[in-house]
PDB file of C-alpha atoms in Angstrom:
ATOM      1  CA  MET G   1     -62.913  91.850 -21.304  1.00 48.00           C
ATOM      2  CA  LYS G   2     -59.554  94.028 -20.483  1.00 61.00           C
ATOM      3  CA  PHE G   3     -56.112  93.500 -19.104  1.00 59.00           C
ATOM      4  CA  GLN G   4     -56.582  95.980 -16.793  1.00 62.00           C
ATOM      5  CA  GLU G   5     -59.707  93.817 -14.784  1.00 65.00           C
ATOM      6  CA  ILE G   6     -58.056  90.366 -16.354  1.00 68.00           C
ATOM      7  CA  PHE G   7     -54.717  91.755 -13.574  1.00 75.00           C
ATOM      8  CA  ASP G   8     -56.392  93.795 -10.982  1.00 79.00           C
ATOM      9  CA  GLU G   9     -54.525  93.193  -7.268  1.00 83.00           C
ATOM     10  CA  ASP G  10     -57.527  92.644  -5.893  1.00 85.00           C
ATOM     11  CA  ARG G  11     -59.198  90.330  -7.715  1.00 85.00           C
ATOM     12  CA  ILE G  12     -56.013  88.198  -7.968  1.00 87.00           C
ATOM     13  CA  LEU G  13     -55.748  87.480  -4.736  1.00 90.00           C
ATOM     14  CA  ASN G  14     -58.977  87.077  -3.546  1.00 91.00           C
ATOM     15  CA  GLY G  15     -58.950  84.319  -6.220  1.00 91.00           C
ATOM     16  CA  CYS G  16     -55.813  83.086  -4.939  1.00 92.00           C
ATOM     17  CA  SER G  17     -57.625  82.987  -1.371  1.00 94.00           C
ATOM     18  CA  ASN G  18     -60.507  81.138  -2.412  1.00 94.00           C
ATOM     19  CA  LEU G  19     -58.093  78.626  -4.253  1.00 93.00           C
ATOM     20  CA  LEU G  20     -56.209  78.466  -1.806  1.00 93.00           C
ATOM     21  CA  LEU G  21     -59.154  77.656   0.738  1.00 92.00           C
ATOM     22  CA  SER G  22     -60.656  74.836  -1.602  1.00 93.00           C
ATOM     23  CA  ILE G  23     -56.914  73.218  -2.163  1.00 91.00           C
ATOM     24  CA  GLU G  24     -56.120  72.991   1.857  1.00 89.00           C
ATOM     25  CA  PRO G  25     -58.939  70.547   2.867  1.00 87.00           C
ATOM     26  CA  LEU G  26     -57.633  68.207   1.013  1.00 84.00           C
ATOM     27  CA  ILE G  27     -53.215  68.009   2.230  1.00 87.00           C
ATOM     28  CA  THR G  28     -54.971  67.199   5.357  1.00 87.00           C
ATOM     29  CA  VAL G  29     -53.118  63.969   5.592  1.00 86.00           C
ATOM     30  CA  PRO G  30     -49.908  63.914   7.250  1.00 88.00           C
ATOM     31  CA  ILE G  31     -46.714  63.266   5.224  1.00 87.00           C
ATOM     32  CA  GLU G  32     -45.709  60.546   7.507  1.00 86.00           C
ATOM     33  CA  ASN G  33     -49.364  58.560   6.406  1.00 87.00           C
ATOM     34  CA  GLU G  34     -48.873  58.905   2.517  1.00 84.00           C
ATOM     35  CA  LYS G  35     -49.005  56.493   0.353  1.00 80.00           C
ATOM     36  CA  PRO G  36     -47.325  55.152  -1.460  1.00 79.00           C
ATOM     37  CA  GLY G  37     -44.634  57.395  -0.184  1.00 80.00           C
ATOM     38  CA  PRO G  38     -44.479  60.690   0.319  1.00 87.00           C
ATOM     39  CA  LEU G  39     -43.962  63.710  -2.276  1.00 88.00           C
ATOM     40  CA  ILE G  40     -41.725  65.906  -1.366  1.00 94.00           C
ATOM     41  CA  THR G  41     -41.182  68.505  -4.101  1.00 93.00           C
ATOM     42  CA  PHE G  42     -42.833  71.628  -5.354  1.00 94.00           C
ATOM     43  CA  PHE G  43     -44.239  70.673  -7.669  1.00 90.00           C
ATOM     44  CA  MET G  44     -45.598  66.964  -6.867  1.00 88.00           C
ATOM     45  CA  GLY G  45     -46.747  67.618  -3.538  1.00 90.00           C
ATOM     46  CA  LYS G  46     -47.845  69.646  -0.459  1.00 94.00           C
ATOM     47  CA  PRO G  47     -44.157  71.500  -0.362  1.00 96.00           C
ATOM     48  CA  GLY G  48     -45.170  73.064  -3.573  1.00 95.00           C
ATOM     49  CA  ILE G  49     -49.159  74.602  -2.065  1.00 96.00           C
ATOM     50  CA  TYR G  50     -46.814  75.751   1.537  1.00 97.00           C
ATOM     51  CA  VAL G  51     -44.420  77.436  -0.311  1.00 97.00           C
ATOM     52  CA  LEU G  52     -47.392  79.806  -2.821  1.00 96.00           C
ATOM     53  CA  SER G  53     -49.295  79.449   0.136  1.00 96.00           C
ATOM     54  CA  ALA G  54     -46.443  81.749   1.936  1.00 97.00           C
ATOM     55  CA  PHE G  55     -46.700  84.010  -1.072  1.00 97.00           C
ATOM     56  CA  LEU G  56     -49.791  84.728  -0.497  1.00 96.00           C
ATOM     57  CA  ALA G  57     -49.737  85.439   3.448  1.00 97.00           C
ATOM     58  CA  PHE G  58     -47.079  87.921   2.429  1.00 97.00           C
ATOM     59  CA  TYR G  59     -48.769  90.121  -0.584  1.00 94.00           C
ATOM     60  CA  LEU G  60     -52.102  89.162   2.303  1.00 95.00           C
ATOM     61  CA  GLY G  61     -50.226  90.695   5.121  1.00 95.00           C
ATOM     62  CA  ASN G  62     -50.610  87.816   7.299  1.00 96.00           C
ATOM     63  CA  GLN G  63     -48.167  86.698   9.335  1.00 97.00           C
ATOM     64  CA  ALA G  64     -49.339  83.756  10.879  1.00 97.00           C
ATOM     65  CA  LYS G  65     -50.237  82.123   8.108  1.00 96.00           C
ATOM     66  CA  PHE G  66     -46.710  83.141   6.752  1.00 97.00           C
ATOM     67  CA  ALA G  67     -44.924  81.266   9.247  1.00 97.00           C
ATOM     68  CA  GLN G  68     -47.568  78.750   9.500  1.00 96.00           C
ATOM     69  CA  SER G  69     -46.112  77.889   5.736  1.00 96.00           C
ATOM     70  CA  LEU G  70     -42.994  77.465   6.513  1.00 97.00           C
ATOM     71  CA  ALA G  71     -43.247  75.304   9.752  1.00 97.00           C
ATOM     72  CA  ASN G  72     -45.426  72.872   7.562  1.00 96.00           C
ATOM     73  CA  LEU G  73     -42.229  72.728   4.878  1.00 97.00           C
ATOM     74  CA  LYS G  74     -39.872  71.866   7.952  1.00 97.00           C
ATOM     75  CA  LYS G  75     -41.925  69.437   8.524  1.00 95.00           C
ATOM     76  CA  VAL G  76     -41.792  68.176   5.051  1.00 96.00           C
ATOM     77  CA  LEU G  77     -37.793  68.303   5.531  1.00 97.00           C
ATOM     78  CA  ASP G  78     -37.364  67.050   8.799  1.00 96.00           C
ATOM     79  CA  TYR G  79     -39.108  63.797   7.545  1.00 95.00           C
ATOM     80  CA  THR G  80     -37.499  63.165   4.585  1.00 95.00           C
ATOM     81  CA  LEU G  81     -33.729  63.126   6.521  1.00 96.00           C
ATOM     82  CA  ILE G  82     -35.270  60.001   8.314  1.00 95.00           C
ATOM     83  CA  PHE G  83     -37.693  58.260   5.602  1.00 94.00           C
ATOM     84  CA  LYS G  84     -36.932  54.733   4.780  1.00 90.00           C
ATOM     85  CA  GLY G  85     -38.612  54.671   2.053  1.00 90.00           C
ATOM     86  CA  VAL G  86     -37.354  55.317  -1.426  1.00 88.00           C
ATOM     87  CA  LEU G  87     -35.946  58.293  -2.015  1.00 90.00           C
ATOM     88  CA  TYR G  88     -35.518  59.844  -5.395  1.00 91.00           C
ATOM     89  CA  HIS G  89     -33.204  63.084  -5.797  1.00 93.00           C
ATOM     90  CA  GLU G  90     -33.815  64.649  -9.054  1.00 92.00           C
ATOM     91  CA  MET G  91     -36.979  67.941  -9.465  1.00 93.00           C
ATOM     92  CA  LEU G  92     -39.615  66.030 -10.077  1.00 91.00           C
ATOM     93  CA  TYR G  93     -40.234  63.555  -7.815  1.00 90.00           C
ATOM     94  CA  GLY G  94     -37.488  64.097  -4.758  1.00 92.00           C
ATOM     95  CA  THR G  95     -35.304  65.634  -3.224  1.00 96.00           C
ATOM     96  CA  GLY G  96     -34.336  68.757  -5.374  1.00 96.00           C
ATOM     97  CA  GLY G  97     -37.795  69.563  -5.955  1.00 96.00           C
ATOM     98  CA  LEU G  98     -37.160  69.935  -1.463  1.00 97.00           C
ATOM     99  CA  LEU G  99     -34.688  71.905  -2.417  1.00 98.00           C
ATOM    100  CA  TYR G 100     -36.667  74.052  -4.362  1.00 97.00           C
ATOM    101  CA  CYS G 101     -38.628  75.489  -2.052  1.00 98.00           C
ATOM    102  CA  PHE G 102     -36.657  75.955  -0.098  1.00 98.00           C
ATOM    103  CA  LEU G 103     -34.422  78.479  -2.403  1.00 97.00           C
ATOM    104  CA  GLU G 104     -37.586  80.027  -3.355  1.00 97.00           C
ATOM    105  CA  LEU G 105     -38.304  81.447   0.041  1.00 98.00           C
ATOM    106  CA  GLN G 106     -34.771  82.945   1.101  1.00 97.00           C
ATOM    107  CA  LYS G 107     -34.188  84.127  -2.431  1.00 96.00           C
ATOM    108  CA  ASN G 108     -37.934  85.728  -2.247  1.00 97.00           C
ATOM    109  CA  PHE G 109     -37.767  86.712   2.216  1.00 97.00           C
ATOM    110  CA  GLY G 110     -34.167  86.031   2.910  1.00 96.00           C
ATOM    111  CA  SER G 111     -33.626  90.235   2.460  1.00 95.00           C
ATOM    112  CA  CYS G 112     -37.413  91.411   3.376  1.00 95.00           C
ATOM    113  CA  GLU G 113     -37.335  94.036   4.475  1.00 94.00           C
ATOM    114  CA  ILE G 114     -40.637  93.435   6.364  1.00 95.00           C
ATOM    115  CA  LYS G 115     -39.240  91.497   9.959  1.00 93.00           C
ATOM    116  CA  ASP G 116     -41.886  89.567  10.104  1.00 93.00           C
ATOM    117  CA  PHE G 117     -41.304  88.251   6.755  1.00 97.00           C
ATOM    118  CA  ARG G 118     -37.716  88.107   6.491  1.00 97.00           C
ATOM    119  CA  VAL G 119     -36.235  84.486   6.503  1.00 97.00           C
ATOM    120  CA  ASP G 120     -33.478  82.218   7.525  1.00 97.00           C
ATOM    121  CA  LEU G 121     -32.859  78.695   5.450  1.00 98.00           C
ATOM    122  CA  LYS G 122     -29.653  78.950   5.137  1.00 97.00           C
ATOM    123  CA  GLN G 123     -29.509  76.483   8.178  1.00 98.00           C
ATOM    124  CA  GLU G 124     -32.373  74.613   6.062  1.00 98.00           C
ATOM    125  CA  ILE G 125     -30.567  74.853   3.160  1.00 98.00           C
ATOM    126  CA  TYR G 126     -27.246  73.563   3.725  1.00 98.00           C
ATOM    127  CA  THR G 127     -28.404  70.249   5.666  1.00 98.00           C
ATOM    128  CA  LEU G 128     -30.357  69.548   3.244  1.00 98.00           C
ATOM    129  CA  SER G 129     -27.288  70.309   0.443  1.00 97.00           C
ATOM    130  CA  ARG G 130     -25.484  68.175   2.072  1.00 97.00           C
ATOM    131  CA  PHE G 131     -27.732  65.381   2.506  1.00 97.00           C
ATOM    132  CA  LEU G 132     -28.237  65.267  -2.129  1.00 97.00           C
ATOM    133  CA  TYR G 133     -24.982  65.432  -2.573  1.00 97.00           C
ATOM    134  CA  PHE G 134     -24.152  62.435  -0.051  1.00 96.00           C
ATOM    135  CA  LYS G 135     -27.459  60.770  -2.220  1.00 95.00           C
ATOM    136  CA  ALA G 136     -25.946  61.357  -5.279  1.00 94.00           C
ATOM    137  CA  ILE G 137     -21.830  61.728  -5.711  1.00 95.00           C
ATOM    138  CA  ASN G 138     -20.137  59.615  -7.335  1.00 92.00           C
ATOM    139  CA  LYS G 139     -16.930  59.220  -5.210  1.00 90.00           C
ATOM    140  CA  THR G 140     -15.183  56.890  -7.758  1.00 91.00           C
ATOM    141  CA  ILE G 141     -15.557  59.842 -10.180  1.00 90.00           C
ATOM    142  CA  GLY G 142     -16.215  62.785  -7.914  1.00 90.00           C
ATOM    143  CA  VAL G 143     -19.812  63.820  -9.593  1.00 92.00           C
ATOM    144  CA  PHE G 144     -22.783  63.995  -9.072  1.00 93.00           C
ATOM    145  CA  THR G 145     -25.401  60.755 -10.473  1.00 91.00           C
ATOM    146  CA  ILE G 146     -28.452  61.041 -10.595  1.00 90.00           C
ATOM    147  CA  VAL G 147     -30.673  57.448 -10.805  1.00 87.00           C
ATOM    148  CA  ILE G 148     -34.493  57.013 -10.964  1.00 83.00           C
ATOM    149  CA  PHE G 149     -36.393  54.197 -12.303  1.00 80.00           C
ATOM    150  CA  ASP G 150     -33.061  52.389 -12.404  1.00 83.00           C
ATOM    151  CA  GLU G 151     -31.906  54.285 -15.140  1.00 84.00           C
ATOM    152  CA  GLU G 152     -28.835  57.757 -15.099  1.00 85.00           C
ATOM    153  CA  TYR G 153     -30.931  60.234 -16.134  1.00 85.00           C
ATOM    154  CA  LEU G 154     -29.474  64.158 -17.336  1.00 83.00           C
ATOM    155  CA  GLY G 155     -32.785  65.931 -18.187  1.00 83.00           C
ATOM    156  CA  ALA G 156     -33.671  68.411 -16.032  1.00 87.00           C
ATOM    157  CA  ALA G 157     -37.070  67.234 -13.997  1.00 88.00           C
ATOM    158  CA  HIS G 158     -35.804  63.997 -13.032  1.00 85.00           C
ATOM    159  CA  GLY G 159     -32.138  64.728 -14.026  1.00 88.00           C
ATOM    160  CA  LEU G 160     -28.628  65.472 -13.126  1.00 90.00           C
ATOM    161  CA  PHE G 161     -29.362  68.880 -14.676  1.00 89.00           C
ATOM    162  CA  GLY G 162     -31.589  70.167 -12.923  1.00 92.00           C
ATOM    163  CA  VAL G 163     -29.872  68.598  -9.595  1.00 94.00           C
ATOM    164  CA  LEU G 164     -26.995  70.824 -10.636  1.00 93.00           C
ATOM    165  CA  TYR G 165     -29.369  73.952 -10.466  1.00 93.00           C
ATOM    166  CA  VAL G 166     -30.577  74.249  -7.633  1.00 94.00           C
ATOM    167  CA  MET G 167     -27.391  73.071  -6.295  1.00 95.00           C
ATOM    168  CA  MET G 168     -26.057  75.801  -7.999  1.00 93.00           C
ATOM    169  CA  LYS G 169     -28.161  78.734  -6.181  1.00 93.00           C
ATOM    170  CA  ALA G 170     -27.901  76.381  -2.528  1.00 95.00           C
ATOM    171  CA  TYR G 171     -24.353  77.283  -3.819  1.00 94.00           C
ATOM    172  CA  GLU G 172     -25.327  81.015  -4.352  1.00 91.00           C
ATOM    173  CA  LEU G 173     -27.030  81.709  -1.205  1.00 93.00           C
ATOM    174  CA  THR G 174     -25.449  79.805   1.157  1.00 94.00           C
ATOM    175  CA  SER G 175     -21.397  79.748  -0.145  1.00 92.00           C
ATOM    176  CA  GLU G 176     -19.886  82.036   3.090  1.00 94.00           C
ATOM    177  CA  TYR G 177     -22.681  79.951   5.235  1.00 96.00           C
ATOM    178  CA  LEU G 178     -20.770  77.018   4.579  1.00 96.00           C
ATOM    179  CA  LYS G 179     -17.794  78.953   4.865  1.00 95.00           C
ATOM    180  CA  VAL G 180     -17.521  78.614   8.392  1.00 96.00           C
ATOM    181  CA  LYS G 181     -19.929  76.359   8.841  1.00 96.00           C
ATOM    182  CA  ASP G 182     -18.414  73.344   6.998  1.00 97.00           C
ATOM    183  CA  PRO G 183     -15.637  74.436   4.997  1.00 96.00           C
ATOM    184  CA  GLU G 184     -14.529  71.258   3.715  1.00 96.00           C
ATOM    185  CA  PHE G 185     -18.636  70.011   2.389  1.00 96.00           C
ATOM    186  CA  GLU G 186     -18.117  74.320   1.009  1.00 95.00           C
ATOM    187  CA  LYS G 187     -15.164  72.934  -1.242  1.00 94.00           C
ATOM    188  CA  SER G 188     -16.262  69.207  -2.484  1.00 95.00           C
ATOM    189  CA  LEU G 189     -19.626  71.302  -3.533  1.00 95.00           C
ATOM    190  CA  LEU G 190     -18.491  73.640  -5.498  1.00 92.00           C
ATOM    191  CA  GLU G 191     -15.534  71.402  -7.080  1.00 93.00           C
ATOM    192  CA  ALA G 192     -18.424  68.313  -7.839  1.00 94.00           C
ATOM    193  CA  LEU G 193     -20.637  71.411  -9.283  1.00 92.00           C
ATOM    194  CA  ILE G 194     -18.135  72.133 -11.909  1.00 88.00           C
ATOM    195  CA  LYS G 195     -16.838  69.054 -12.335  1.00 90.00           C
ATOM    196  CA  SER G 196     -20.225  67.469 -12.822  1.00 89.00           C
ATOM    197  CA  MET G 197     -20.775  70.182 -15.629  1.00 84.00           C
ATOM    198  CA  GLU G 198     -17.777  69.125 -17.101  1.00 81.00           C
ATOM    199  CA  PHE G 199     -18.234  65.772 -17.559  1.00 78.00           C
ATOM    200  CA  ARG G 200     -21.970  65.961 -18.454  1.00 75.00           C
ATOM    201  CA  LEU G 201     -21.547  68.531 -21.190  1.00 73.00           C
ATOM    202  CA  GLY G 202     -19.068  66.263 -23.390  1.00 72.00           C
ATOM    203  CA  LEU G 203     -21.756  64.418 -24.029  1.00 69.00           C
ATOM    204  CA  GLN G 204     -23.166  66.289 -26.023  1.00 71.00           C
ATOM    205  CA  PHE G 205     -24.286  65.160 -29.356  1.00 68.00           C
ATOM    206  CA  PRO G 206     -22.325  67.068 -32.600  1.00 64.00           C
ATOM    207  CA  LEU G 207     -25.661  69.104 -33.492  1.00 64.00           C
ATOM    208  CA  GLU G 208     -25.841  70.453 -29.624  1.00 65.00           C
ATOM    209  CA  THR G 209     -28.469  68.866 -28.235  1.00 70.00           C
ATOM    210  CA  PHE G 210     -28.212  66.197 -24.700  1.00 72.00           C
ATOM    211  CA  LEU G 211     -29.064  62.800 -23.883  1.00 72.00           C
ATOM    212  CA  PRO G 212     -31.256  62.198 -21.726  1.00 71.00           C
ATOM    213  CA  SER G 213     -30.095  59.037 -19.905  1.00 73.00           C
ATOM    214  CA  THR G 214     -26.595  57.409 -19.873  1.00 71.00           C
ATOM    215  CA  ASP G 215     -28.411  53.834 -21.506  1.00 66.00           C
ATOM    216  CA  ILE G 216     -26.167  53.822 -24.887  1.00 57.00           C
ATOM    217  CA  ASN G 217     -29.267  53.458 -27.243  1.00 62.00           C
ATOM    218  CA  GLU G 218     -30.916  56.480 -26.763  1.00 58.00           C
ATOM    219  CA  LYS G 219     -31.062  59.174 -29.995  1.00 61.00           C
ATOM    220  CA  ASN G 220     -30.502  62.149 -30.259  1.00 59.00           C
ATOM    221  CA  GLU G 221     -34.019  63.444 -30.857  1.00 61.00           C
ATOM    222  CA  LEU G 222     -35.893  64.226 -27.603  1.00 64.00           C
ATOM    223  CA  LEU G 223     -35.992  67.964 -27.316  1.00 70.00           C
ATOM    224  CA  GLN G 224     -38.105  69.079 -24.589  1.00 78.00           C
ATOM    225  CA  TYR G 225     -37.901  70.017 -21.518  1.00 81.00           C
ATOM    226  CA  CYS G 226     -38.121  66.686 -18.833  1.00 84.00           C
ATOM    227  CA  HIS G 227     -35.937  64.834 -20.882  1.00 79.00           C
ATOM    228  CA  GLY G 228     -33.730  66.845 -23.166  1.00 77.00           C
ATOM    229  CA  SER G 229     -31.677  69.970 -24.455  1.00 77.00           C
ATOM    230  CA  PRO G 230     -33.640  72.390 -23.124  1.00 81.00           C
ATOM    231  CA  GLY G 231     -33.739  71.433 -20.231  1.00 81.00           C
ATOM    232  CA  VAL G 232     -29.734  71.858 -20.169  1.00 81.00           C
ATOM    233  CA  ILE G 233     -30.956  75.647 -20.878  1.00 82.00           C
ATOM    234  CA  PRO G 234     -31.564  77.376 -17.331  1.00 83.00           C
ATOM    235  CA  VAL G 235     -28.229  75.807 -15.889  1.00 81.00           C
ATOM    236  CA  LEU G 236     -25.899  76.935 -18.225  1.00 80.00           C
ATOM    237  CA  THR G 237     -27.280  80.672 -18.391  1.00 81.00           C
ATOM    238  CA  PHE G 238     -27.807  80.476 -14.295  1.00 75.00           C
ATOM    239  CA  GLY G 239     -23.961  78.770 -13.339  1.00 61.00           C
ATOM    240  CA  TYR G 240     -22.275  77.051 -15.900  1.00 53.00           C
ATOM    241  CA  MET G 241     -19.735  80.359 -17.130  1.00 51.00           C
ATOM    242  CA  GLU G 242     -17.206  78.340 -14.786  1.00 47.00           C
ATOM    243  CA  GLU G 243     -15.273  81.793 -14.422  1.00 49.00           C
ATOM    244  CA  ARG G 244     -18.329  82.912 -12.523  1.00 51.00           C
ATOM    245  CA  ILE G 245     -18.666  79.956  -9.712  1.00 48.00           C
ATOM    246  CA  VAL G 246     -14.965  79.946  -9.623  1.00 44.00           C
ATOM    247  CA  LYS G 247     -14.164  83.641  -8.771  1.00 49.00           C
ATOM    248  CA  LYS G 248     -16.920  83.004  -5.854  1.00 50.00           C
ATOM    249  CA  GLY G 249     -15.384  80.556  -3.941  1.00 47.00           C
ATOM    250  CA  VAL G 250     -11.712  78.824  -5.253  1.00 43.00           C
TER     251      VAL G 250
END
């Protein structure tokens, strides 16, 4: 089969539509009834499906489906904010992965030329960023500390560097909004991002790799995305040229 046939637009959209139809019956359980607890992230739960459903609805011109996908995602946020059980604050299972969902939609549809598909999710991004900030900030030293399974992780999927990525992206997309809405938080967030990056970069091994966690028994051996050095690359390439961030906010 030729690549032109594989990547035919109608073929792709029809395939995606059929996949979504087969998935939707499997995600009908209300999030408050999910056991053992809610799966709230792009990678491990319904929010990722809602985001992809919104993208598909846009390409199909289905404004009603687009609006419903956003409404479903906002319900996950509302429940997350009141959930009394255990929540992780990282990318794969936790609030960082939910923040990623809102960031993707804001980035792609915040300035959409088609009015019916334009979104303004800055309030939701602010609310979740603030929630994540106060759950993850170590007030003693002023840096983010991501603990999961009773261990402080640094990697992208489970740890600090993944959270820094989404929080930097949140700052980039909403900094002007934050300056008006909550200038004190805007300043605190920026300072914590810079300080966290500087602090954790100090944990690099001489061979340029990183600790997967702050466990002193860890060895210089993991070279994969979830816990190792490759997961640091996205946050470095996106956000951490200190002068770029500082010029925007301080």
